[in-house]
CSV table of C-alpha atoms in Angstrom, one decimal:
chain,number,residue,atom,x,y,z
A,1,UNK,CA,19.7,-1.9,37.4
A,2,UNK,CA,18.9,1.9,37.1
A,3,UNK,CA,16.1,3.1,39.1
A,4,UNK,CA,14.5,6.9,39.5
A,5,UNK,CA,13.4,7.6,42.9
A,6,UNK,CA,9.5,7.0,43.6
A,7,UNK,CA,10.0,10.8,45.2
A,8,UNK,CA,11.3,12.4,42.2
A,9,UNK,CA,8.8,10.9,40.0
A,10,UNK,CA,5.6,12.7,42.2
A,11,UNK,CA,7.3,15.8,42.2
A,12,UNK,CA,7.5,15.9,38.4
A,13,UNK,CA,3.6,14.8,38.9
A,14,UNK,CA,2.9,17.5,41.3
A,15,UNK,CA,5.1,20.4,39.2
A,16,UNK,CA,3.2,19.5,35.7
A,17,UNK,CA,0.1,19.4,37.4
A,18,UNK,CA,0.9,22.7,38.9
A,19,UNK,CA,1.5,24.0,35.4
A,20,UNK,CA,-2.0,23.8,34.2
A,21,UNK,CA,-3.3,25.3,37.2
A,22,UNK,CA,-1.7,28.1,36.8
A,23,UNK,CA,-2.2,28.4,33.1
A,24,UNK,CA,-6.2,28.4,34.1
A,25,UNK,CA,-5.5,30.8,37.1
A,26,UNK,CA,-3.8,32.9,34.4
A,27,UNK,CA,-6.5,32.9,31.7
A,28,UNK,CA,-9.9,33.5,33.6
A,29,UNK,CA,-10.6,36.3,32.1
A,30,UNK,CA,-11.4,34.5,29.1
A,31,UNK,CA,-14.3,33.1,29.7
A,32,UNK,CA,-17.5,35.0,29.8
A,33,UNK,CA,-18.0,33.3,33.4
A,34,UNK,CA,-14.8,32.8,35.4
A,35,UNK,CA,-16.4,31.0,38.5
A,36,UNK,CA,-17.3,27.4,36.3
A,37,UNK,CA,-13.3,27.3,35.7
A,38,UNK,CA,-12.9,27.9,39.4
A,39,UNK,CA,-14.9,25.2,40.3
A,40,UNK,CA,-12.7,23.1,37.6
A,41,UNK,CA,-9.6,23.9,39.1
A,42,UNK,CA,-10.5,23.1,42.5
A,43,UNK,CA,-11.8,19.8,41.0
A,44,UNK,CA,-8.6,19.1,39.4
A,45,UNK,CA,-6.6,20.3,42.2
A,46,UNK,CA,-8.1,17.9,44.6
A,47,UNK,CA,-8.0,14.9,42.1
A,48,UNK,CA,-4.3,15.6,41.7
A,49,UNK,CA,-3.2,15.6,45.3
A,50,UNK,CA,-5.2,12.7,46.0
A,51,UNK,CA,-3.6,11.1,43.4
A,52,UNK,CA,-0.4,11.9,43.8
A,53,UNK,CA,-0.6,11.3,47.8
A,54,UNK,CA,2.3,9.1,48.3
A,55,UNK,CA,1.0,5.5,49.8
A,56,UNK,CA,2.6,2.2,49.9
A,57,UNK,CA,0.2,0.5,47.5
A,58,UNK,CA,1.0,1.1,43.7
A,59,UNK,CA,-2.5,0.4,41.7
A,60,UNK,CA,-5.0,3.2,42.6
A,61,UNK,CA,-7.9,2.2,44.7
A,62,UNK,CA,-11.0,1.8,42.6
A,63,UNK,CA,-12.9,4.7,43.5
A,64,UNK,CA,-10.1,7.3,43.3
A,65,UNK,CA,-10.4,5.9,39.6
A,66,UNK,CA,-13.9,6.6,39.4
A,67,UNK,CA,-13.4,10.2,40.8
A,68,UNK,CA,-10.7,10.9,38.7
A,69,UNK,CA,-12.7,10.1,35.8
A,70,UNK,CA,-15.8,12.0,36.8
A,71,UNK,CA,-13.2,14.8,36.7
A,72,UNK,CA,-12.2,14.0,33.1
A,73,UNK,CA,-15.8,14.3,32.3
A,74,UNK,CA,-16.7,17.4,33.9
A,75,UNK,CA,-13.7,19.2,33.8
A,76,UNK,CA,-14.3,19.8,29.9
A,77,UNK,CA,-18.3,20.8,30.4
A,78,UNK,CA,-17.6,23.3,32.7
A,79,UNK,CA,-14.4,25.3,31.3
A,80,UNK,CA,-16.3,25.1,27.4
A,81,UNK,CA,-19.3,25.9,28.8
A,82,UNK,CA,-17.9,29.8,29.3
A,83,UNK,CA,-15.8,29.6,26.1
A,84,UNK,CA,-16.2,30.6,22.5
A,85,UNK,CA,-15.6,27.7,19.8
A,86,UNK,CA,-15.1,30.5,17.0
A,87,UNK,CA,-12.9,32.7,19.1
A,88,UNK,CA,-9.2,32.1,20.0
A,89,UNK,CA,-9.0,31.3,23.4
A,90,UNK,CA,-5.5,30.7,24.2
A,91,UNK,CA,-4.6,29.5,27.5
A,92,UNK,CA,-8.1,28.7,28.8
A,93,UNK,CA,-8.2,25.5,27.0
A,94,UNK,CA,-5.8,24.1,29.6
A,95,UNK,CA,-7.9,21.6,31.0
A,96,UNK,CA,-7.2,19.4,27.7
A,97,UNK,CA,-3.9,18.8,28.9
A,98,UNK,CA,-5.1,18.7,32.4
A,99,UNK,CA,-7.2,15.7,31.7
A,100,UNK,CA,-4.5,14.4,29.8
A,101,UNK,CA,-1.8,14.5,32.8
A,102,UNK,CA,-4.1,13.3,35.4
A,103,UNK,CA,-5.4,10.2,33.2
A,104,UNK,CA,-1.5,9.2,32.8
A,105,UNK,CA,-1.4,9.4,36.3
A,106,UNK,CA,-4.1,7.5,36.4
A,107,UNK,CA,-2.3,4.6,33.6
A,108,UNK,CA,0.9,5.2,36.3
A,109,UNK,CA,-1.1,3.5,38.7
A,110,UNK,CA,-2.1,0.8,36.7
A,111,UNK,CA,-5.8,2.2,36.4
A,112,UNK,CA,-5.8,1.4,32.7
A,113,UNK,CA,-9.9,1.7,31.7
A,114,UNK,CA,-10.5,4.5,34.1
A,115,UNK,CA,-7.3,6.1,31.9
A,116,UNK,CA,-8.6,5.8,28.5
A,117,UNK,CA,-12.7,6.5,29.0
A,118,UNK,CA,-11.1,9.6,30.3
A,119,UNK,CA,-9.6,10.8,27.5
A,120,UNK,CA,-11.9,8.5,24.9
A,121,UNK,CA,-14.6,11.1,27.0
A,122,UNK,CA,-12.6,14.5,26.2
A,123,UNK,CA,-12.2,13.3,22.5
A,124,UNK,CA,-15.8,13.1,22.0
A,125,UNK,CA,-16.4,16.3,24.4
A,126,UNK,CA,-14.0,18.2,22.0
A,127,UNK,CA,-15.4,16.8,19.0
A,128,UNK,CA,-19.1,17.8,19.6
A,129,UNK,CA,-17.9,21.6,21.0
A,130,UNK,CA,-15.4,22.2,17.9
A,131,UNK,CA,-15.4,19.4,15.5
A,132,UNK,CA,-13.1,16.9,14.9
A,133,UNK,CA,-10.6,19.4,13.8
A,134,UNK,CA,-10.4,20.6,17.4
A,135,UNK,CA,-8.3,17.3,18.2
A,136,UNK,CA,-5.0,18.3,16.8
A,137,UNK,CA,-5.9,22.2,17.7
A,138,UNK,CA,-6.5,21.3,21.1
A,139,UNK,CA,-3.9,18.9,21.9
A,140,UNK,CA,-6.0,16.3,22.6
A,141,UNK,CA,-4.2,13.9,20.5
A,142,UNK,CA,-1.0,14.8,22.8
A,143,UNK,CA,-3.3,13.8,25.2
A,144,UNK,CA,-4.4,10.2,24.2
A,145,UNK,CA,-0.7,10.1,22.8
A,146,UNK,CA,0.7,10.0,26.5
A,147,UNK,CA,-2.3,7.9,28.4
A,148,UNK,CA,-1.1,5.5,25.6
A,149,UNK,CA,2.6,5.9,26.3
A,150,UNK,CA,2.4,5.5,30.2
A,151,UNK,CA,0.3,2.3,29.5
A,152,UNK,CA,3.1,1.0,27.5
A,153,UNK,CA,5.3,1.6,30.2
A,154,UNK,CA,2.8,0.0,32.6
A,155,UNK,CA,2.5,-2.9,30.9
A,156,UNK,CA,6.3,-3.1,30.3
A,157,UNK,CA,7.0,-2.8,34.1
A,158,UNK,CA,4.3,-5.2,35.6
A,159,UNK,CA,5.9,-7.7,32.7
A,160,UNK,CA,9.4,-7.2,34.2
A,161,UNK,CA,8.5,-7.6,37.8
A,162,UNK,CA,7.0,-10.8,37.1
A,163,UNK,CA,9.9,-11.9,35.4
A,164,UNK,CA,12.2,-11.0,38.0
A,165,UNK,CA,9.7,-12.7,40.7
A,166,UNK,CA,10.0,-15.9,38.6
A,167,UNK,CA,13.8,-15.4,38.3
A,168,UNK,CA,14.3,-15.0,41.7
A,169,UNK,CA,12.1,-18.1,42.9
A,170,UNK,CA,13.8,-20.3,40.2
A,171,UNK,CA,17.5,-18.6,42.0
A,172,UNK,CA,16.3,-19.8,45.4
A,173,UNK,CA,14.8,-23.2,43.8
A,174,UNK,CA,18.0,-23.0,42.5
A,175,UNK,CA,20.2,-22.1,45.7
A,176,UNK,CA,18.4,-24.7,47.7
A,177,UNK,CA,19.0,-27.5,45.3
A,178,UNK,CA,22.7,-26.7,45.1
A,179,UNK,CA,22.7,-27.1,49.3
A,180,UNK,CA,20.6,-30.5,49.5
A,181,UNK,CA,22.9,-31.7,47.2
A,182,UNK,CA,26.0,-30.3,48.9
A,183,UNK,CA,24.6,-31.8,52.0
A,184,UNK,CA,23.9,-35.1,50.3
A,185,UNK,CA,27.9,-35.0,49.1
A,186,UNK,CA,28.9,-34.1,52.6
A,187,UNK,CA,27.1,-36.4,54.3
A,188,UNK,CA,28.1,-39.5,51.8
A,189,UNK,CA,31.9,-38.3,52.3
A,190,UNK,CA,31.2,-38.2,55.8
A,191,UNK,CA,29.6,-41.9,56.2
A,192,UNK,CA,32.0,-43.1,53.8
A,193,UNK,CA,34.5,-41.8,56.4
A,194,UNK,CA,33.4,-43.7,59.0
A,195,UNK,CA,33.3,-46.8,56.9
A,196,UNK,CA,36.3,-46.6,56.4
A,197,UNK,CA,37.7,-46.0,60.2
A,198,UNK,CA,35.3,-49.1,61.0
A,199,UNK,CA,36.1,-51.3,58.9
A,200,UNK,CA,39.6,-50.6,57.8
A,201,UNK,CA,41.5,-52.1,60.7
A,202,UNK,CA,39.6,-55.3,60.4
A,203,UNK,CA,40.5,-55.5,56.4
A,204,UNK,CA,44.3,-55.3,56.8
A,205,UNK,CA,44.0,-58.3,59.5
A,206,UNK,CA,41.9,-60.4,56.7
A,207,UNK,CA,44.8,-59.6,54.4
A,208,UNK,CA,47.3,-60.1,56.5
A,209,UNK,CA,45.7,-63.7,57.3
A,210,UNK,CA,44.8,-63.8,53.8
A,211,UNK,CA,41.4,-64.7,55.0
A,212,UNK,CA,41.9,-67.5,57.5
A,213,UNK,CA,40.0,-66.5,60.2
A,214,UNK,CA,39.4,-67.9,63.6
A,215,UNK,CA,35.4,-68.1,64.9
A,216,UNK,CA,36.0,-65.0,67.4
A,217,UNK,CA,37.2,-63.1,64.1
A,218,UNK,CA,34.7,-64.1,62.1
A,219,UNK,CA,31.8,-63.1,64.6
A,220,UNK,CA,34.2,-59.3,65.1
A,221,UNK,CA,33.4,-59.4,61.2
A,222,UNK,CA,29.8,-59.4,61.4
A,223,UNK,CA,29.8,-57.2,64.2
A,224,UNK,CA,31.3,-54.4,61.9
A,225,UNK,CA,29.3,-55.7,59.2
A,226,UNK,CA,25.7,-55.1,61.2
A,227,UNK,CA,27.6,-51.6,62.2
A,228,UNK,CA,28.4,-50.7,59.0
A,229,UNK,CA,24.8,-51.1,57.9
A,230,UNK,CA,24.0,-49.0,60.8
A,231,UNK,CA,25.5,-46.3,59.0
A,232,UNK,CA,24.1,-46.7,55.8
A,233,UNK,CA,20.3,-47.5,56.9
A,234,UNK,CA,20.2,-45.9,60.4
A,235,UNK,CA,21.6,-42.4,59.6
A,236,UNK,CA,19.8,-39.7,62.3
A,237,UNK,CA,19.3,-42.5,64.4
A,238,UNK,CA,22.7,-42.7,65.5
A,239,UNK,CA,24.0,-40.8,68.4
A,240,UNK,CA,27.2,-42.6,70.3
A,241,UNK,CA,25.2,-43.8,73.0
A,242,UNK,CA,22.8,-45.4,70.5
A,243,UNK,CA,25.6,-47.5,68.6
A,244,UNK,CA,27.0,-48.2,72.0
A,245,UNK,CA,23.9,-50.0,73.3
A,246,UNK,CA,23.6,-51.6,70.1
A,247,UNK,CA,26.7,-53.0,70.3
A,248,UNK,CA,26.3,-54.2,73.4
A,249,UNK,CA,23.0,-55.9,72.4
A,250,UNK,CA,24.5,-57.7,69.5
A,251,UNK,CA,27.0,-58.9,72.2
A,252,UNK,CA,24.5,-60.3,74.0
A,253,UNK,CA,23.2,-62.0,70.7
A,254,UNK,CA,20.9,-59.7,70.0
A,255,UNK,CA,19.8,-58.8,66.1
A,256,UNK,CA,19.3,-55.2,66.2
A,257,UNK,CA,18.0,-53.3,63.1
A,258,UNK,CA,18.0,-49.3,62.9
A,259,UNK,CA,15.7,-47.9,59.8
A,260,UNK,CA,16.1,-44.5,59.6
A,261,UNK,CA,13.3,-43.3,56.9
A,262,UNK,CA,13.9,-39.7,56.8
A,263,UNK,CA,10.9,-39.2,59.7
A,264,UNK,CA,12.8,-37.1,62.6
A,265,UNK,CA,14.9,-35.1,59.9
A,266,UNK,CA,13.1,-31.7,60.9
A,267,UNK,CA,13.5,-32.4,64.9
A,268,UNK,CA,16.5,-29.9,66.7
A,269,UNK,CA,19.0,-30.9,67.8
A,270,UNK,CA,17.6,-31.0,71.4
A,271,UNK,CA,14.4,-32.9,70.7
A,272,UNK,CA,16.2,-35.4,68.4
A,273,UNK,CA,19.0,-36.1,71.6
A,274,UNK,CA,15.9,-36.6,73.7
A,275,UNK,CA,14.4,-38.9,71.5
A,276,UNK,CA,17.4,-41.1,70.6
A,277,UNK,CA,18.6,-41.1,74.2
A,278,UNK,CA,15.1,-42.9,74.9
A,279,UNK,CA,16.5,-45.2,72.0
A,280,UNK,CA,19.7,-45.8,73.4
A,281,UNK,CA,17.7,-46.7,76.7
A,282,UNK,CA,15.2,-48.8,75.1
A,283,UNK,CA,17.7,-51.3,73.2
A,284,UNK,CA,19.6,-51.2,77.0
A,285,UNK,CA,16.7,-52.2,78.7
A,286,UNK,CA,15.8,-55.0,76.8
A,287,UNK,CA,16.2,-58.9,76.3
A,288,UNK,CA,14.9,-59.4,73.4
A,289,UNK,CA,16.0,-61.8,70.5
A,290,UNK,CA,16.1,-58.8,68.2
A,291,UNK,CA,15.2,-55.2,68.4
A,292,UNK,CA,14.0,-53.1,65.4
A,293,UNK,CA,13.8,-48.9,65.3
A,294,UNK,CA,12.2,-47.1,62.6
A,295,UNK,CA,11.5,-44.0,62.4
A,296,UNK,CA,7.8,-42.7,61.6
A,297,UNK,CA,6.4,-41.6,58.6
A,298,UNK,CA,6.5,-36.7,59.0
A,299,UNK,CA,3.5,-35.6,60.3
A,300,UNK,CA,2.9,-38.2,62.7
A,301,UNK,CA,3.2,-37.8,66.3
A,302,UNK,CA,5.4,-40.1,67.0
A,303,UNK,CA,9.2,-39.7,66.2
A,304,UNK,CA,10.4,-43.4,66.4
A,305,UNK,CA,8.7,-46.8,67.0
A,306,UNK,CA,11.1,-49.5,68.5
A,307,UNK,CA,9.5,-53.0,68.4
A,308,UNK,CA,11.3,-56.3,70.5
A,309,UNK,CA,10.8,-59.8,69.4
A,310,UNK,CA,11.1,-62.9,71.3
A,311,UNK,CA,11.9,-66.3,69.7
A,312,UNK,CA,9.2,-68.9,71.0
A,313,UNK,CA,10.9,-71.6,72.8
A,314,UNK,CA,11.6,-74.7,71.0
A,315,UNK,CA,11.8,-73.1,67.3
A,316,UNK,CA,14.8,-72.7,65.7
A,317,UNK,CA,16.3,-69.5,64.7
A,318,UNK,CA,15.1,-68.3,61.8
A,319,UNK,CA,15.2,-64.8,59.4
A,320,UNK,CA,11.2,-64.5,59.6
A,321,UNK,CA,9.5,-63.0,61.7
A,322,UNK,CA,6.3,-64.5,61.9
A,323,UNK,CA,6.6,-66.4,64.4
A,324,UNK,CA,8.2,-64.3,66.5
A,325,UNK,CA,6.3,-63.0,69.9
A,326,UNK,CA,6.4,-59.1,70.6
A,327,UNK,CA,8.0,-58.6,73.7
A,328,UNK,CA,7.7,-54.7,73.9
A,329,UNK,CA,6.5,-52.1,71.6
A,330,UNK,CA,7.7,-48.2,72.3
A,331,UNK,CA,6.5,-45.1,70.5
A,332,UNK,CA,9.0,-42.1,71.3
A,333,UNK,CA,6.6,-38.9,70.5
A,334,UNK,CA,7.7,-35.5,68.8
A,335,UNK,CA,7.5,-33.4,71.8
């Protein structure tokens, strides 16, 4: 991408504007009165430089645009005011292109109506003080020719930036979609991993046996099982002192069931280690029939609920849980 300077662009600004000063300074002894062309120079002098001031924000505040265009407006009355419509004056007509600079510095700045009542104003000013004739003699036509080029180029401009915001938010849409789903790759590579180091030793001893298990064997079997759906379900809520004390509690005959719902993703790393150490202690400290953890929905307060249930005595095991009395319920906050 080519792009000009923001510096180089005001000095080209300044030295045009520079130009017509001293092409009015030059010819004030053409009008019958030089002091009304004085007062328009220092009009347009002051209207350029405050124009032209260099400041961080692009679009010209609103009333610089209206003082600008008051310019435009008198500028004209008072140079033609001292001139003769019939008689040649030369130079002294330099506030045409004056008007016609400043108004495209005005379009520049994205200041697009103030631009083109400006020179819409010297058009008609020219028009009722020579006729319409005194558009092409004047060079007011050059004017209106280059307010409507620098609002092409406005327009043009403000259309690429927008494109290029929305091009880069789609990039970085983009970019971050690419990592969730190289995350979501790493991650499944890295649980499938540990799959396979769970389970693997226990599968070459069923082949081996080619099946025929003994009760111990069976009972390791649905210890990996429960582990390996630790894995799958549980996710952030395993730390190794977690699946250590869960192991321990299924040893003890405890069903333990870790849902892991996506709730304590956001934590760091040291608030998540406080929070699953309180898990680890939780599942240690209790005797429970079975122990469930889930984590809580983001936004709430709490990072993970852990819930214990006791089997009444005198019912039979059984998969529901309504029956089942609560023998602790623990909220682990946030923070």
């Amino acid at each position: 991408m080519i792009t000009v300077p923001r510096w180089l662009l005001l000095v080209l600004g300044a030295m045009f504007s520079a130009y017509h000063v001293i092409l009015g300074i030059y010819s004030l002894n053409v009008p019958a009165s030089p002091w009304p062309a004085i007062v328009a120079l220092v009009l347009y002098s002051v209207a350029t430089i405050a124009s032209l001031w260099p400041v961080q924000r692009i679009r010209m505040p609103d009333w610089l645009a209206a003082f600008d265009l008051a310019v435009c407006i008198v500028l004209p009355l008072l140079v033609t005011s001292q001139l003769d419509a019939n008689a040649q004056n030369g130079y002294a007509t330099w506030y045409v292109a004056a008007v016609g600079t400043l108004m495209t510095i005005a379009a520049a700045r994205r200041q697009l109506a103030a631009a083109w009542l400006g020179v819409i104003a010297l058009a008609v000013q020219s028009v009722v003080w020579d006729g319409v004739l005194s558009l092409g003699t004047l060079g007011v036509i050059g004017s209106i020719v280059w307010v409507g080029i620098a609002h092409m180029l406005t327009a043009a401009l403000t259309t690429a930036a927008r494109e290029t915001r929305r091009y880069a938010q789609a990039e970085r849409e983009a970019a971050a979609w690419q990592a969730a789903q190289d995350a979501h790759l790493f991650e499944g590579r890295m649980r499938l991993a540990q799959t396979n180091r769970i389970a693997a030793p226990m599968l070459r001893r069923i082949g081996d046996r080619e099946g025929r298990l003994t009760d111990d064997q069976r009972r390791e079997c649905r210890m990996l099982e429960a582990a390996i759906r630790d894995e799958i379900r549980g996710r952030m809520l395993l730390t190794d002192a977690v699946r250590a004390e869960v192991q321990r509690a299924r040893e003890r005959g405890t069903v333990v069931t870790l849902l892991d719902e996506g709730g304590i993703d956001d934590l760091d790393e040291p608030t998540r280690d406080r929070v699953l150490s309180r898990l680890a202690e939780a599942v240690a400290g209790s005797s429970a029939d079975r122990i469930i953890a889930r984590t809580a929905a983001e936004g709430s307060a709490v990072a993970v609920t852990v819930v214990g249930l006791r089997e009444p005595e005198g019912v039979l095991p059984s998969d529901s849980t309504d029956d089942l009395e609560v023998e602790f319920w623990l909220e682990i906050p946030r923070t």
